Coordinates of C-alpha atoms in Angstrom, one line a residue:
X212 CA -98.8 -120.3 -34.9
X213 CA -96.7 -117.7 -33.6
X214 CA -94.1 -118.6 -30.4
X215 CA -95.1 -116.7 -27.5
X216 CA -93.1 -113.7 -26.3
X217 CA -90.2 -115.2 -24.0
X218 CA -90.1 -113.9 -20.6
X219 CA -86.4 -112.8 -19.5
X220 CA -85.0 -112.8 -16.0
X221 CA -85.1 -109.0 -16.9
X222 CA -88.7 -108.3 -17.8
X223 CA -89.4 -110.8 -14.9
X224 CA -87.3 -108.7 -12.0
X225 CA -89.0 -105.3 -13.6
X226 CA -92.5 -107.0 -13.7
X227 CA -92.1 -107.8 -10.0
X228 CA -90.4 -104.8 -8.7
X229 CA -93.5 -102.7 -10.6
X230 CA -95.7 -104.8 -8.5
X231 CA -94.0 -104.7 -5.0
X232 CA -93.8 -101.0 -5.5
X233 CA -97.2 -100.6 -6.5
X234 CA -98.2 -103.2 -3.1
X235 CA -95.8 -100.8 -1.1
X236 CA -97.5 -97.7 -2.6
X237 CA -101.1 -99.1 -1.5
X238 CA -99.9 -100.2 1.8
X239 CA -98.3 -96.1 2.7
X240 CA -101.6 -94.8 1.2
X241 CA -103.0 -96.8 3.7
X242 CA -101.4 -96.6 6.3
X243 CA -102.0 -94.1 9.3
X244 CA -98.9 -92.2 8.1
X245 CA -100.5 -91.1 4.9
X246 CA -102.2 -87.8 5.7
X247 CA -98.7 -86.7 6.8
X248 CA -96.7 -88.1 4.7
X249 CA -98.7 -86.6 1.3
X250 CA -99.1 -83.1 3.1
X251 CA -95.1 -83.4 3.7
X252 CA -94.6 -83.8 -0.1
X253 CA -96.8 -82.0 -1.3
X254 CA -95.5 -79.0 0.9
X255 CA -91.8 -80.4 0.1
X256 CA -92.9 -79.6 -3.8
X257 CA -94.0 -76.2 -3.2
X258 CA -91.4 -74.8 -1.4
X259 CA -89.3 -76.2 -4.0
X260 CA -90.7 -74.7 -6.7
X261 CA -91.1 -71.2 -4.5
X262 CA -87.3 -71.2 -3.5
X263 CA -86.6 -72.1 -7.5
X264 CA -88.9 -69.2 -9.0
X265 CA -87.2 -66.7 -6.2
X266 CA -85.0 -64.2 -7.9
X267 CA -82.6 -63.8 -5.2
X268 CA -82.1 -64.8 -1.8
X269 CA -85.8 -66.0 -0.3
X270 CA -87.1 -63.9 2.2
X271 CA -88.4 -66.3 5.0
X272 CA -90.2 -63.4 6.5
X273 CA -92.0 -61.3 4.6
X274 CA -94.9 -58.8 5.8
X275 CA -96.9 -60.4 8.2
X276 CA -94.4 -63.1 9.0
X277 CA -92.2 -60.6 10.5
X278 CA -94.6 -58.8 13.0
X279 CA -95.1 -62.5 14.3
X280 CA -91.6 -63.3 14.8
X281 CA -90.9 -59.9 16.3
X282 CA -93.8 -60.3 18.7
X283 CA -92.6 -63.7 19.6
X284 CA -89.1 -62.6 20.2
X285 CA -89.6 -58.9 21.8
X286 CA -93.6 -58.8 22.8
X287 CA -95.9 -56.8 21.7
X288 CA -94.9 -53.3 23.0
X289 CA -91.2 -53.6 21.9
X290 CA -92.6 -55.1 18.2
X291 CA -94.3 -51.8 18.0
X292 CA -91.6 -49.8 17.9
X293 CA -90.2 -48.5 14.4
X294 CA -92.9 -51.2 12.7
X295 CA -95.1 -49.8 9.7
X296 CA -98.3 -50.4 8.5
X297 CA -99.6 -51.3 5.0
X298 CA -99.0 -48.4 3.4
X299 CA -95.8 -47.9 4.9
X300 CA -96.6 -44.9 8.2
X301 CA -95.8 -45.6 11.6
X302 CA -97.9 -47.6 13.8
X303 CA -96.5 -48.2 17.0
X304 CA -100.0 -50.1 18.2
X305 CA -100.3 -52.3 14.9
X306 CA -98.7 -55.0 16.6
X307 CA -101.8 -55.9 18.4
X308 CA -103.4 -56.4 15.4
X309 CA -101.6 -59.6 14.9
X310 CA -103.7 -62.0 17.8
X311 CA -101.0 -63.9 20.1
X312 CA -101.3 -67.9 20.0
X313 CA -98.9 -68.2 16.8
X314 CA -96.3 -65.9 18.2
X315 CA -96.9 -67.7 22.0
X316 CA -96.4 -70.9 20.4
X317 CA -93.0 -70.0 18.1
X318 CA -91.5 -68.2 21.3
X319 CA -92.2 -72.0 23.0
X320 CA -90.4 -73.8 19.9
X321 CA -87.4 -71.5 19.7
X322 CA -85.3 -72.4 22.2
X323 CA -85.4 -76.0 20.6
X324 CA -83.4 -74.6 17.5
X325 CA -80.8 -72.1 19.2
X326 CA -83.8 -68.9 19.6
X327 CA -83.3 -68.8 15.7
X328 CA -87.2 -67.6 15.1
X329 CA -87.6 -68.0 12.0
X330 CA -86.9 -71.7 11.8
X331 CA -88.8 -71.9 15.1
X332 CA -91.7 -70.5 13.2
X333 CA -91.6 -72.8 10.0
X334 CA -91.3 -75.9 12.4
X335 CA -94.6 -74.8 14.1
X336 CA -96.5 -74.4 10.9
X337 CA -95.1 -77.4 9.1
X338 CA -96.3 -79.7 12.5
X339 CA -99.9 -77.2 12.2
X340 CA -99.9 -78.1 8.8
X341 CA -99.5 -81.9 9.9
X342 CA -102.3 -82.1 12.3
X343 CA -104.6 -80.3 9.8
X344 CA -104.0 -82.8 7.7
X345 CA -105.0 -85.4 9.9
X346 CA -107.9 -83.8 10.0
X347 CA -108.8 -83.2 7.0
X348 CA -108.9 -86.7 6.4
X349 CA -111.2 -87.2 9.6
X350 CA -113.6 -84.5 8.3
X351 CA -113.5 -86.2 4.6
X352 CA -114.9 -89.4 6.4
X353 CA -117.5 -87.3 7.8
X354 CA -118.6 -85.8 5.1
X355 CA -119.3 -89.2 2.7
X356 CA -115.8 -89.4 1.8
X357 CA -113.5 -92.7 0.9
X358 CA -110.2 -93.7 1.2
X359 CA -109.7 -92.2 -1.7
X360 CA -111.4 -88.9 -1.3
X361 CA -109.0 -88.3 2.1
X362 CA -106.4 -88.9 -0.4
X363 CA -107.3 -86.3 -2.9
X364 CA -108.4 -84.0 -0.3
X365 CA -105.5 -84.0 1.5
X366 CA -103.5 -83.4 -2.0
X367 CA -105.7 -80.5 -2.5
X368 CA -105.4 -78.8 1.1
X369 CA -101.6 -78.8 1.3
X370 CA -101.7 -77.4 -2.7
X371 CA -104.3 -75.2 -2.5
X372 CA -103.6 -71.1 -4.2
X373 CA -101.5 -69.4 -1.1
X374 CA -100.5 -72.7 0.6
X375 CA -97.1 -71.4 0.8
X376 CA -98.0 -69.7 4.0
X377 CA -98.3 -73.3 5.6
X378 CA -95.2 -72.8 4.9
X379 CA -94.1 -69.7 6.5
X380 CA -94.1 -68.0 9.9
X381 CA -98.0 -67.5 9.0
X382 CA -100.6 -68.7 11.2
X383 CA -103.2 -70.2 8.8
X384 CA -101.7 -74.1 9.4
X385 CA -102.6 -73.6 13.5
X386 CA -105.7 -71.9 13.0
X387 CA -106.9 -74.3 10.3
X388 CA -106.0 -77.5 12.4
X389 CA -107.4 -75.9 15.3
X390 CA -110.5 -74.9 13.1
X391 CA -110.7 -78.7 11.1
X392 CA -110.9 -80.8 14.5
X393 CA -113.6 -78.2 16.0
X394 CA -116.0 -79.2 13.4
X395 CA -114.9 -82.3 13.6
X396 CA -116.1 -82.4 17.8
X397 CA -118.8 -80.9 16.9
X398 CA -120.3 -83.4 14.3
X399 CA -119.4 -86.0 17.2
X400 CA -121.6 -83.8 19.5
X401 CA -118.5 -83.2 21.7
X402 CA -119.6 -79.9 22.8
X403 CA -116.8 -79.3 25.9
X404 CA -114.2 -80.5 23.0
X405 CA -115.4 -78.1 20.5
X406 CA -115.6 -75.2 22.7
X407 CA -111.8 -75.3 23.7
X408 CA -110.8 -75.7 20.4
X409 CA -112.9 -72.7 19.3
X410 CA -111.9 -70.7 22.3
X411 CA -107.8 -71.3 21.1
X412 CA -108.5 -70.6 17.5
X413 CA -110.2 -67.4 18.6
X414 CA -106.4 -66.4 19.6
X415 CA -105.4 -67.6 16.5
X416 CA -106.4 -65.4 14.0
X417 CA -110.1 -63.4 13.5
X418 CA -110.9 -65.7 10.8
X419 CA -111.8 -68.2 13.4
X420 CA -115.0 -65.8 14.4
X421 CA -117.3 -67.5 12.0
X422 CA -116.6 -71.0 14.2
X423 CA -118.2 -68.9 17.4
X424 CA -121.3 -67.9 14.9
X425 CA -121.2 -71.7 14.3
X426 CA -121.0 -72.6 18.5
X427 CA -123.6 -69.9 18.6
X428 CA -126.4 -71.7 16.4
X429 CA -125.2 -75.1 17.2
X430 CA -126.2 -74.2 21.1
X431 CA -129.8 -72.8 19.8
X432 CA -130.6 -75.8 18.2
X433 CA -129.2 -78.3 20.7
X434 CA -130.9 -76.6 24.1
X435 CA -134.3 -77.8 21.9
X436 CA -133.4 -80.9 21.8
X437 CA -134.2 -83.7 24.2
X438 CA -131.1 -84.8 26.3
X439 CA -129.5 -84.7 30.0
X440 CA -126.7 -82.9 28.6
X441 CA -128.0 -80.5 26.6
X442 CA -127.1 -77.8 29.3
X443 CA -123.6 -78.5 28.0
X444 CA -124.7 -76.9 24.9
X445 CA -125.8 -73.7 26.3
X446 CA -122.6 -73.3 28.2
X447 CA -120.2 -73.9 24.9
X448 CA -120.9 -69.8 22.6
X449 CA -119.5 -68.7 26.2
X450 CA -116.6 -70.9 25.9
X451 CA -116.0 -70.8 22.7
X452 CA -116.0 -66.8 22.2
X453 CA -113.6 -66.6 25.6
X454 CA -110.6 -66.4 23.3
X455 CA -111.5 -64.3 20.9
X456 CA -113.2 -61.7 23.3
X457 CA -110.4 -61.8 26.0
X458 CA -108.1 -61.1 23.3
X459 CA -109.9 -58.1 21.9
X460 CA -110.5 -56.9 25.3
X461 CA -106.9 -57.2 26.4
X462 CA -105.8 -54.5 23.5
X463 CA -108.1 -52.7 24.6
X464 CA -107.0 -52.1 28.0
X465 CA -103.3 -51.8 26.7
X466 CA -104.0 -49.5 23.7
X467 CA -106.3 -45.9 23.9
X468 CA -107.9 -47.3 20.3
X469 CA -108.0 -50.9 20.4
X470 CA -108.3 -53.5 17.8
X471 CA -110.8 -52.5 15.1
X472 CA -109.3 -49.0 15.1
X473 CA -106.1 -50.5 14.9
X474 CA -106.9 -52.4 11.7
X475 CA -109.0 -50.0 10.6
X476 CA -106.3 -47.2 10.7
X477 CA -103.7 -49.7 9.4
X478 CA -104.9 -51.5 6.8
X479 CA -108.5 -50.3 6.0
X480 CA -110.3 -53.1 7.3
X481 CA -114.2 -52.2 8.0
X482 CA -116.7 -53.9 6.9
X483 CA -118.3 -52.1 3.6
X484 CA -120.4 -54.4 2.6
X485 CA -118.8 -55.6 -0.1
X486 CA -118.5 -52.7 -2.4
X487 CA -114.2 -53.0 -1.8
X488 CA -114.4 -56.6 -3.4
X489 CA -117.4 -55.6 -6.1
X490 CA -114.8 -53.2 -7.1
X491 CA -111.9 -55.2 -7.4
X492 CA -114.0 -57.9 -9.3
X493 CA -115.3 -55.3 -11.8
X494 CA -112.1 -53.9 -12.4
X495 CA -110.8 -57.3 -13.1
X496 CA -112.8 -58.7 -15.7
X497 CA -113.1 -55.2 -17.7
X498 CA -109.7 -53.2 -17.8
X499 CA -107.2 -55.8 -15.8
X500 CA -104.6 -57.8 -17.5
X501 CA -102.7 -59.3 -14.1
X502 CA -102.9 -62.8 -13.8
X503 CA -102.8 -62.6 -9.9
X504 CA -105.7 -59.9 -10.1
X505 CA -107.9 -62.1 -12.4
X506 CA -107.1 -65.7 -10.2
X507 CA -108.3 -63.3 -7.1
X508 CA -111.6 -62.5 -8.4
X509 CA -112.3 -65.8 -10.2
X510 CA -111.0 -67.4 -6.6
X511 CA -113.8 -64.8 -4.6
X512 CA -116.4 -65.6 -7.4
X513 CA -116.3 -69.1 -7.6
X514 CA -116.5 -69.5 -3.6
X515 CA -119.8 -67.1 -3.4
X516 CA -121.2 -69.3 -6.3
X517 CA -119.8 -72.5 -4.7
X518 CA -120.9 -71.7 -0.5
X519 CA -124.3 -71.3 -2.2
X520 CA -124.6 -74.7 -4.3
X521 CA -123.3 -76.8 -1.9
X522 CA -125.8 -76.3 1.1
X523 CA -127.7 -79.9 0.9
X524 CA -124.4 -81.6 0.4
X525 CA -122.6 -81.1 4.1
X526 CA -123.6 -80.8 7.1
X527 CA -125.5 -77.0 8.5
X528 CA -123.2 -76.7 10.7
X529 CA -119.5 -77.3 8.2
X530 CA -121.8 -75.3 5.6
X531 CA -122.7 -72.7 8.0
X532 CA -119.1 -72.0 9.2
X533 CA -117.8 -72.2 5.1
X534 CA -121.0 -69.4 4.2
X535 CA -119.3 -67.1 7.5
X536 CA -115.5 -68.0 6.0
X537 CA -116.6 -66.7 2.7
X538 CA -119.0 -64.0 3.4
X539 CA -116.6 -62.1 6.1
X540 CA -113.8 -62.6 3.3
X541 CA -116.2 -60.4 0.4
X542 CA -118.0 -57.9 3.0
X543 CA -114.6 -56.3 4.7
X544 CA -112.6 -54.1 2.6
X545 CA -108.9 -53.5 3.2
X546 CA -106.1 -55.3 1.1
X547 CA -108.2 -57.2 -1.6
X548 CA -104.7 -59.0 -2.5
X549 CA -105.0 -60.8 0.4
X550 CA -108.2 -62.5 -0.3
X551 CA -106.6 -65.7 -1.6
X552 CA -105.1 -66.7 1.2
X553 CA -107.9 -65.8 3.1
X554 CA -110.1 -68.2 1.4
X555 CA -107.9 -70.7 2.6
X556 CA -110.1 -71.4 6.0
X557 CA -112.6 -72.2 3.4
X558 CA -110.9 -75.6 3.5
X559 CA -114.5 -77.3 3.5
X560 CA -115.6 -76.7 -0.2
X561 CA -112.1 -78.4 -1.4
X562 CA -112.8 -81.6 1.0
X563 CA -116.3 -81.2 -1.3
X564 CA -114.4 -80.9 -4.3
X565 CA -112.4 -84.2 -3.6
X566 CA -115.2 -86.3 -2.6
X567 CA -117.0 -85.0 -6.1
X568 CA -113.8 -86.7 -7.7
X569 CA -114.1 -90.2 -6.4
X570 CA -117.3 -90.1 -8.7
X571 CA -114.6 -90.3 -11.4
X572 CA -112.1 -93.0 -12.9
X573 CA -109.0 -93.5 -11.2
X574 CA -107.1 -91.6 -14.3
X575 CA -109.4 -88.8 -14.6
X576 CA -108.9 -88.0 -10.8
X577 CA -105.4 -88.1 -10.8
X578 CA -105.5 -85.5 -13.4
X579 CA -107.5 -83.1 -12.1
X580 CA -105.9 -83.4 -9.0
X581 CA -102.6 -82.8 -10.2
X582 CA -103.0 -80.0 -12.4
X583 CA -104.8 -78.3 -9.6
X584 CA -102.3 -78.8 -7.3
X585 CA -99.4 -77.8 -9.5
X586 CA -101.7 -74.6 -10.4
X587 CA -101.8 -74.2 -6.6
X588 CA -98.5 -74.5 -5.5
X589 CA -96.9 -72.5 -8.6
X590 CA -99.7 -70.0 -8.5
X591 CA -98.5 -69.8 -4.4
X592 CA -94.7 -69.1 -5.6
X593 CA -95.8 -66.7 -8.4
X594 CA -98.1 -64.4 -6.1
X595 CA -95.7 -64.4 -3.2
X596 CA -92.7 -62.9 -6.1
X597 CA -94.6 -61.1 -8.3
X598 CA -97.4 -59.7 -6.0
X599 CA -95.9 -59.7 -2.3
X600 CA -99.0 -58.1 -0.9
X601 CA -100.8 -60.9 -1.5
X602 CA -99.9 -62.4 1.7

């Protein structure tokens, strides 16, 4: 009969650090610090690999990132002057294309770090980025999720294609955590809550306008319901579009052209129906070779399919805003190269996606979810070098 393997000091101190690390491990993924703590990594990772896979010295504020900073540092008028469009012409009014909370906010932060805006500006979207985060956990629990599916949704938010711009002096991070916690009032039936949130991330950035189409039905179908308060929901499509439509009507009492000429001179942006993206995806799968060009139209594809599979699996309202996100990203032309990070505020079909995973083994999750996330964050780095439009 054969002795039984002896158990040294050594494999007995290894054996029982494994465990108290693996305890430890359970007990931070547990803990009300996780959301943060995994979106601070994972965000760690990518900037790492982005300031690796730079050439030469990183440029902390490229395209967009520098009309906010200038905007937050000089205002809008001043930011005008000398600033180019897209294509590279004069446009002393295209500063008022960029809407005003991000900038506000950065100008609030910079005196904390010595007026140095650009620092000022990652700081603000790294804590955006943080409170999204939080969020999307919340939202994950709404939705059906576990433990686990926060986790992994989390993982995929902070890694998605174009998450360097949580990153950057970009304002996706704010008007995503201002976006996440809307729908999340608005599941709770907190109407006054969801309208303010709505009503700032209408400052934010126009992506927020399918969250006032949202307010908008939401209020229809709650003034037919049965309730004291359901006045409250009649008042909140007023609320909620204030931001929005008081910024929009501001550049147009301060500019002779205001803010859909603006960005329609500047950067193309009408809405055409489509035919812009239909293009670009055509051209793609027939004559390109790009890797970034291909990824952008497999990206826009597989959210059209996606929005449309996925309506019995979330709630109207987080679908309906998701089917807005997606169809205002293919119907506008423009910049197609943008459209990644666009797709971004279409945070809800990756929260999807991560509950769809907990259906898996424990091994087969982890997988997925870190391939896609490297994918995501090198894919970020890749686009930002290689293709710097596409931010």
């Amino acid at each position: 009969m054969a002795a039984a393997p002896r158990r040294t000091a050594a494999n007995e101190g290894f054996g029982s650090a494994f465990d108290q690390a693996r305890v430890l491990g359970a007990r931070v993924l547990g803990s009300v610090w996780s959301p943060a703590l995994l979106y601070l990594v994972v965000r760690g990772f990518g900037t790492l690999i982005f300031v690796g896979m730079a050439p030469d010295r990183v440029d902390w504020r490229p395209w967009d990132a520098d009309w906010y900073l200038k905007i937050a540092e000089h205002g809008y008028v001043a930011s005008g002057i000398g600033m180019l469009d897209a294509s590279g012409k004069p446009m002393p009014d295209g500063a008022y294309a960029f809407f005003p909370l991000y900038p506000t906010v950065v100008r609030l932060f910079a005196p904390i770090f010595g007026d140095n805006y650009i620092v000022a500006g990652i700081v603000v979207s790294t804590l955006a980025g943080v409170v999204g985060a939080y969020g999307m956990a919340r939202l994950t629990r709404l939705l059906g999720g576990n433990r686990r599916a926060e986790t992994i949704a989390v993982v995929l938010v902070a890694a998605a294609p174009m998450s360097v711009v949580y990153t950057l002096p970009y304002p996706e991070s704010l008007l995503i955590a201002l976006v996440v916690w809307a729908l999340i009032a608005l599941l709770e039936r907190q109407w006054w809550l969801f309208a303010l949130l709505t009503a700032v991330a209408g400052t934010s950035n126009p992506m927020a306008g399918p969250l006032i189409v949202v307010a908008i039905v939401a209020a229809c179908v709650a003034v037919n319901e049965q309730g004291q308060r359901r006045w409250w929901a009649g008042v909140t499509p007023l609320l909620a579009a204030a931001g929005m439509l008081g910024y929009l009507f501001w550049v147009a009492a301060h500019t002779a052209r205001g803010y859909f000429h603006i960005t329609d001179v500047g950067w193309g942006n009408r809405i055409d129906g489509g035919l812009v993206t239909a293009e670009w995806i055509l051209d793609a799968v027939t004559t390109s070779r790009d890797l970034f060009v291909v990824v952008t139209a497999i990206a826009i594809v597989v959210s059209v399919v996606a929005v449309a599979l996925v309506r019995r699996q979330m709630p109207w309202q987080v679908w309906l805003y998701t089917l807005g996100t997606v169809a205002l990203i293919v119907v506008h032309s423009g910049l197609v190269q943008d459209r990644v990070r666009l797709l971004l505020s279409a945070f809800p079909l990756l929260i999807l996606a991560a509950i769809r995973l907990t259906r898996c083994s424990t091994r087969v999750a982890v997988v997925i979810t870190g391939l896609a996330s490297l994918f995501g964050l090198w894919f970020s780095a890749y686009a930002l070098i290689v293709w710097p439009h596409s931010i």
